[in-house]
Short mmCIF file of C-alpha atoms in Angstrom, two decimals:
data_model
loop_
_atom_site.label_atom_id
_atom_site.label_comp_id
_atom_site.label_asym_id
_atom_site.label_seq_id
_atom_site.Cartn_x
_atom_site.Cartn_y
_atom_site.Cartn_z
CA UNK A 1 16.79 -18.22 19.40
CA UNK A 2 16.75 -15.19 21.82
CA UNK A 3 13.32 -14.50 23.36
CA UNK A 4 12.30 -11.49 20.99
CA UNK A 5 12.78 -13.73 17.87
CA UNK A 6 10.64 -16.32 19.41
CA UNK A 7 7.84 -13.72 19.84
CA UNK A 8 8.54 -12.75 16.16
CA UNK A 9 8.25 -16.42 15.01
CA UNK A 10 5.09 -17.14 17.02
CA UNK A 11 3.04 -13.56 15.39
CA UNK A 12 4.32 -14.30 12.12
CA UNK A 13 2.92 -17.78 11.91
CA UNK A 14 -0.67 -16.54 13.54
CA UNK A 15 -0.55 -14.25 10.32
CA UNK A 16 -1.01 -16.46 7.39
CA UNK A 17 -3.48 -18.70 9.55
CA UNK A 18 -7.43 -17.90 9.68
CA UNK A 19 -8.61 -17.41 13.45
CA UNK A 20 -9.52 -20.43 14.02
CA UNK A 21 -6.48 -22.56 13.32
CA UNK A 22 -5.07 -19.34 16.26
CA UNK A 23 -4.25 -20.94 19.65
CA UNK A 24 -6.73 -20.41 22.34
CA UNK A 25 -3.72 -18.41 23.84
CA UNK A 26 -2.99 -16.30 20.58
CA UNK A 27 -6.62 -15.89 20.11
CA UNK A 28 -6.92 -14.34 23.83
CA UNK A 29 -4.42 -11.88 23.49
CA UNK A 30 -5.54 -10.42 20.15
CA UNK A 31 -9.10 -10.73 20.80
CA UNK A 32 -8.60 -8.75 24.55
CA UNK A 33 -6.51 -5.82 23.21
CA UNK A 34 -7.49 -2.64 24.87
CA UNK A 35 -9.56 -0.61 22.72
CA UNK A 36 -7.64 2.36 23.94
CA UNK A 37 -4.83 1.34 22.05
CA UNK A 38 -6.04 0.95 19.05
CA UNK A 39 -7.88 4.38 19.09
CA UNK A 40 -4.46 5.86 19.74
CA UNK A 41 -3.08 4.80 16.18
CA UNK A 42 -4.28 8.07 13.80
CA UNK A 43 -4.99 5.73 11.18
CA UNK A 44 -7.47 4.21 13.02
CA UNK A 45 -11.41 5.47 12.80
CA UNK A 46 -14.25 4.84 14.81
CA UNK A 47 -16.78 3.89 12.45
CA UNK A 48 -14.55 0.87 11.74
CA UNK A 49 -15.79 -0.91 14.31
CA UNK A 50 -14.32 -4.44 12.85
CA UNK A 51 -10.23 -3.61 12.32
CA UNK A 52 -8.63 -6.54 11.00
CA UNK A 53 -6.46 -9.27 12.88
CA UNK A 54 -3.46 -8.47 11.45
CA UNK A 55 -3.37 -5.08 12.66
CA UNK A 56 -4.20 -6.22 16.22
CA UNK A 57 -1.71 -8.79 15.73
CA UNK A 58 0.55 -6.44 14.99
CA UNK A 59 0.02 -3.97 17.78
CA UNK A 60 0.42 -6.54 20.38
CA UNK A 61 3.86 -8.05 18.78
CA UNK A 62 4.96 -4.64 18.90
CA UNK A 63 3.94 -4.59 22.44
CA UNK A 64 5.48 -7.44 23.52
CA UNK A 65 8.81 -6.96 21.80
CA UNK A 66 10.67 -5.65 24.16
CA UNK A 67 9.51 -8.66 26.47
CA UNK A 68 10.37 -7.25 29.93
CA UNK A 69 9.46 -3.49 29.16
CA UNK A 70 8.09 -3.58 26.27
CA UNK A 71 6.99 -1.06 23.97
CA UNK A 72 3.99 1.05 25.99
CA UNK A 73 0.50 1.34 25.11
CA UNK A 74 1.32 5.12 24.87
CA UNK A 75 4.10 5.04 22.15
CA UNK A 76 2.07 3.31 19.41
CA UNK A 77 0.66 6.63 18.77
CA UNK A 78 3.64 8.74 18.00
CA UNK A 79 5.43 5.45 16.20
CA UNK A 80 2.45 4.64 14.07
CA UNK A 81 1.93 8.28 13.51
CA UNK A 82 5.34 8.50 12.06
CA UNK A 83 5.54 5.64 10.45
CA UNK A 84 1.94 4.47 9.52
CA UNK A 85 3.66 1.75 7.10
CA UNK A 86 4.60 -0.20 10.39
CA UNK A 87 0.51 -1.14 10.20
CA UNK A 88 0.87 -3.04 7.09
CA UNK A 89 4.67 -4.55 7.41
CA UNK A 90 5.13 -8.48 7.46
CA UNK A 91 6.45 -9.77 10.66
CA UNK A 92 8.56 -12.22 9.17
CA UNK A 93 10.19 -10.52 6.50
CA UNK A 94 9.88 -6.95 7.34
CA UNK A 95 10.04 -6.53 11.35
CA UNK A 96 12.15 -9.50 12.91
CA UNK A 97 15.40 -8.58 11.26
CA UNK A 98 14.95 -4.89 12.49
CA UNK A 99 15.41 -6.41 16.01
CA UNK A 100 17.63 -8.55 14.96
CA UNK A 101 20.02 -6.71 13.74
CA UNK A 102 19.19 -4.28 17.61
CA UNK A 103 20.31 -7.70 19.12
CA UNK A 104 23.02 -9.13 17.00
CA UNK A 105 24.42 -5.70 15.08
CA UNK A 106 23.66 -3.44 17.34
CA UNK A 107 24.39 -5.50 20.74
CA UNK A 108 21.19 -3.78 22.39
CA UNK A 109 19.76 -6.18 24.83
CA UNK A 110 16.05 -6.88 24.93
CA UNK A 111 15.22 -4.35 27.77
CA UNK A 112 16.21 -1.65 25.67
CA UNK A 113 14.17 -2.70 22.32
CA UNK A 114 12.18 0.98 23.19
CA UNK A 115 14.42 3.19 24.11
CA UNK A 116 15.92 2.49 20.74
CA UNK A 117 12.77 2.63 18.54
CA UNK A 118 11.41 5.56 20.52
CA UNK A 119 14.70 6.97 19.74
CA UNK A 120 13.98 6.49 15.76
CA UNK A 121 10.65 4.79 14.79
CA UNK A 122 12.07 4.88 11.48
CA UNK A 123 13.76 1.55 12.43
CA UNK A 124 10.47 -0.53 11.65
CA UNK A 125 10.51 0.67 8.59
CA UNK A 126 14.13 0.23 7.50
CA UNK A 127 15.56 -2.97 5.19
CA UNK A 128 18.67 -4.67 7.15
CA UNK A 129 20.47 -5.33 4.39
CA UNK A 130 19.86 -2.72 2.08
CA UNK A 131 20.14 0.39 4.44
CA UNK A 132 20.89 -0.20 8.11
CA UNK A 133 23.64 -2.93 7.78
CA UNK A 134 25.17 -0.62 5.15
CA UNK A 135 24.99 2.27 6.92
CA UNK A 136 26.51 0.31 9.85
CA UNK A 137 28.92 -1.03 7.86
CA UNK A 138 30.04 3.08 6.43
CA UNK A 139 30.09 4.03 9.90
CA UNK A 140 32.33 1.73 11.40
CA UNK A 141 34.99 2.39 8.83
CA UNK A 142 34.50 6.17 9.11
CA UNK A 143 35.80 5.45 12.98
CA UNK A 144 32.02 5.53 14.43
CA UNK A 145 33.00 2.25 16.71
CA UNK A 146 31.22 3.12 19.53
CA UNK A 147 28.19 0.99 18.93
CA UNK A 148 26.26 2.19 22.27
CA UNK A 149 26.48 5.77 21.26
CA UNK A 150 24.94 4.78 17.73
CA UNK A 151 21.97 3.09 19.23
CA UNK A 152 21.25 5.52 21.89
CA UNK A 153 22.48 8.81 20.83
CA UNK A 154 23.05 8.75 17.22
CA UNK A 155 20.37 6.22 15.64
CA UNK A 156 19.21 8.32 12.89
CA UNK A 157 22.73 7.77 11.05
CA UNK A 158 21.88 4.43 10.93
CA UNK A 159 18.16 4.98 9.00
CA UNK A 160 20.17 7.06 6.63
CA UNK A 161 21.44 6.59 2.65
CA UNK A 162 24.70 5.87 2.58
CA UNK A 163 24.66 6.95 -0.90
CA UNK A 164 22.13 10.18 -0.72
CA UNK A 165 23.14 11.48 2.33
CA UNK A 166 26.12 10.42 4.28
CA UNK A 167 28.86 10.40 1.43
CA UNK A 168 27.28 13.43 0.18
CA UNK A 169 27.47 15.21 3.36
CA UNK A 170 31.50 14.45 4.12
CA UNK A 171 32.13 15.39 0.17
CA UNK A 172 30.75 18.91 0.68
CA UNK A 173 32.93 19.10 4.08
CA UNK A 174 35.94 18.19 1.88
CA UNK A 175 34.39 20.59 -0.69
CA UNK A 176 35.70 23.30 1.67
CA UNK A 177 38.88 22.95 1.82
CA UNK A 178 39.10 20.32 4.47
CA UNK A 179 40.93 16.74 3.85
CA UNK A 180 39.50 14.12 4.20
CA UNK A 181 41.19 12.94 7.40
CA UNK A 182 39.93 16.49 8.71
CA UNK A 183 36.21 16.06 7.64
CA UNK A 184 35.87 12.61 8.94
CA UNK A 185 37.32 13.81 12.56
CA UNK A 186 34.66 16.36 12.28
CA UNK A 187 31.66 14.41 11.97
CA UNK A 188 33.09 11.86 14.40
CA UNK A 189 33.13 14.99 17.12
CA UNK A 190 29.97 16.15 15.67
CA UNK A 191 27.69 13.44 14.37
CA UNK A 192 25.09 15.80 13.34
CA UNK A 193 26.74 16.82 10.51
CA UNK A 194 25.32 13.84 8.61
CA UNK A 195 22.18 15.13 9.47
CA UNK A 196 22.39 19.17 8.19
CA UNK A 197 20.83 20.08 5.13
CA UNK A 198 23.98 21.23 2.69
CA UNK A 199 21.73 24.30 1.08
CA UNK A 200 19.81 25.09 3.77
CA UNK A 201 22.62 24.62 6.96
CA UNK A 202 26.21 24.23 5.74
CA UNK A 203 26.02 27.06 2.89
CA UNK A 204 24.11 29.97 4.76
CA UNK A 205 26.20 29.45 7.94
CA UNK A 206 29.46 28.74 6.13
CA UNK A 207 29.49 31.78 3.68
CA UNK A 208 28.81 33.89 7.01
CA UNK A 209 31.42 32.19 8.61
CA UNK A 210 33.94 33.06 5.80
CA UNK A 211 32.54 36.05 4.62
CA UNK A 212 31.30 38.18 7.67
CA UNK A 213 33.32 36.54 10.36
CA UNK A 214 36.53 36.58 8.35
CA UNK A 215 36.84 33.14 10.09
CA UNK A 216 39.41 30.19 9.70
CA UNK A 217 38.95 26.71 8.67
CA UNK A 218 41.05 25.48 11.72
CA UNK A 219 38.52 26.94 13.88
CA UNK A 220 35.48 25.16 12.09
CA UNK A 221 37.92 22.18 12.37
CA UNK A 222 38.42 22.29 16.26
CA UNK A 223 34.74 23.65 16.59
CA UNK A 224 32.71 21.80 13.86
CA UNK A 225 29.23 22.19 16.58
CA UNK A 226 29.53 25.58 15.21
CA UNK A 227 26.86 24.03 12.74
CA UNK A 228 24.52 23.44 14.84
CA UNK A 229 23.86 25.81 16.18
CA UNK A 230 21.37 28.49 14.91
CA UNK A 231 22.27 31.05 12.16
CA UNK A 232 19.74 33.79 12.84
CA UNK A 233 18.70 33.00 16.61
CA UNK A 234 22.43 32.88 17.95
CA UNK A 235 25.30 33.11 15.25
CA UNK A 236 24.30 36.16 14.05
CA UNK A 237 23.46 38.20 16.75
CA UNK A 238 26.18 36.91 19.01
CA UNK A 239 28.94 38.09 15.98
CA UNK A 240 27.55 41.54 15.60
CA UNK A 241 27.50 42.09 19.56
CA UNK A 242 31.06 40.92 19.56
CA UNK A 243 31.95 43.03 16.24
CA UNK A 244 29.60 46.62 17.82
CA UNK A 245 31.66 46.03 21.27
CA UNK A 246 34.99 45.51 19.67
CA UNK A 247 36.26 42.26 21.22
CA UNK A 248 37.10 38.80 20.07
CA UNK A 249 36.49 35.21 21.53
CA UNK A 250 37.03 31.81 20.60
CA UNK A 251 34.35 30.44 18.57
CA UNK A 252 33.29 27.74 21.24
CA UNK A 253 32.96 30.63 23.75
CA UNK A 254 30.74 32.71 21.69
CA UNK A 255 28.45 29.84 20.76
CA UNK A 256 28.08 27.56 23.79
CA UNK A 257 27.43 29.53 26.44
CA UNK A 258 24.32 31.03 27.46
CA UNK A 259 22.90 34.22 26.96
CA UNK A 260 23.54 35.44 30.51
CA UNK A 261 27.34 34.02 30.25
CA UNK A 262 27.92 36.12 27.41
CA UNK A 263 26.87 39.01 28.60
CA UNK A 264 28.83 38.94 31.31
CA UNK A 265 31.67 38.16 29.25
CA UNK A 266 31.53 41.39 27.10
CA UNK A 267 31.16 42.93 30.62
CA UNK A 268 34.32 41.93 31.29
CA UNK A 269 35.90 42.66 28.16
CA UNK A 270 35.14 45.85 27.83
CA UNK A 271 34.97 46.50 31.61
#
């Protein structure tokens, strides 16, 4: 049993006992919790002067979880704050097989425990087998293999409905004309197209794409960022430039660089 389980199996069984059955060791840990802690959690209020066991008990596995780093006194705050439901979660049922499956699905070694959850709270609050083993699981046969990238970069695919939000997502991409081969090399150069609302992202920026830009669907294929990127702050004004100096770049070009770069490159286009 790897070290973080063991802390997992030690909280959970303080839980369901009363204080007093607590070890003298248990007891001194929950019972010397900085108060400064426990005022950073937004659910918490001063006038309640006596806050329960179980959420100390919970604070301080939290704490602990990542056993060499750990998860800082200064996180709590912005995790419970996103995720207040992490204040009333069982251990045992609820919590361990989130860092379980960090450990065994994920291969994230203990160490890293916060960088991943600081990443995405929204892990602590996620069921292993109903959501992020089968999000996992649609991932990997999408051709998202890289599981280092997923914990690290991408974790928010993994805290999303497989049903209600990634198949939905690549159907709309197909939707446009792409195949399916195309739209699943897209999001695998440009993960964040799970993430993109379709009526508020994909429809506004495609139908100016297609409409305004007169634009290809090989470009969007080679160039699928082109979604990320700002409709009104840097699409937009970046096409009409182009369109009121007469010129033409490649998509990437117009998008990536920055605002002095593309200056200078209608400088030297119409030079």
């Amino acid at each position: 049993m790897s070290s973080a389980a063991t802390s997992f199996h030690c909280f959970s069984s303080v839980e369901k006992l009363p204080p007093s059955s607590c070890s003298d060791q248990q007891m001194s840990l929950l019972s010397t919790k900085p108060k400064s802690i426990l005022q950073k959690n937004p659910l918490y209020q001063p006038t309640h002067k006596n806050i329960s066991l179980q959420f100390k008990e919970k604070i301080l596995c939290l704490e602990i979880m990542g056993v060499d780093s750990g998860l800082h006194q200064k996180d709590f705050a912005r995790i419970f704050g996103m995720c207040p439901t992490i204040l009333t979660s069982d251990i045992k049922s609820q919590l361990s097989p989130v860092f379980n499956f960090l450990s065994n699905d994920l291969r994230v070694p203990e160490h890293n425990f916060r960088r991943v959850i600081n990443k995405c709270p929204r892990f602590l609050v996620c069921s292993v087998k109903d959501q992020l083993k089968p999000a996992l699981f649609y991932l990997q046969r999408l051709g998202f293999t890289d599981l280092h990238h997923l914990a690290y970069q991408d974790p928010i695919l993994l805290v999303s409905s497989v049903e209600n939000t990634l198949i939905p997502k690549l159907h709309y991409l197909i939707s446009l004309g792409f195949s399916r081969t195309e739209a699943v090399q897209m999001t695998l150069r440009c993960p964040g197209l799970f993430t993109f609302s379709i009526d508020n992202n994909f429809k506004p920026k495609f139908d100016y794409f297609s409409q305004e830009m007169q634009g290809e669907l090989d470009e969007l294929k080679e160039f699928p960022q082109y979604f990320a990127f700002s409709l009104e702050k840097r699409i937009k004004p970046r096409h009409i430039e182009l369109v009121q100096s007469g010129i033409s770049i490649p998509l990437p070009l117009m998008l990536k660089t920055t605002d002095e770069e593309f200056k200078e490159l209608i400088r030297q286009e119409t030079g």
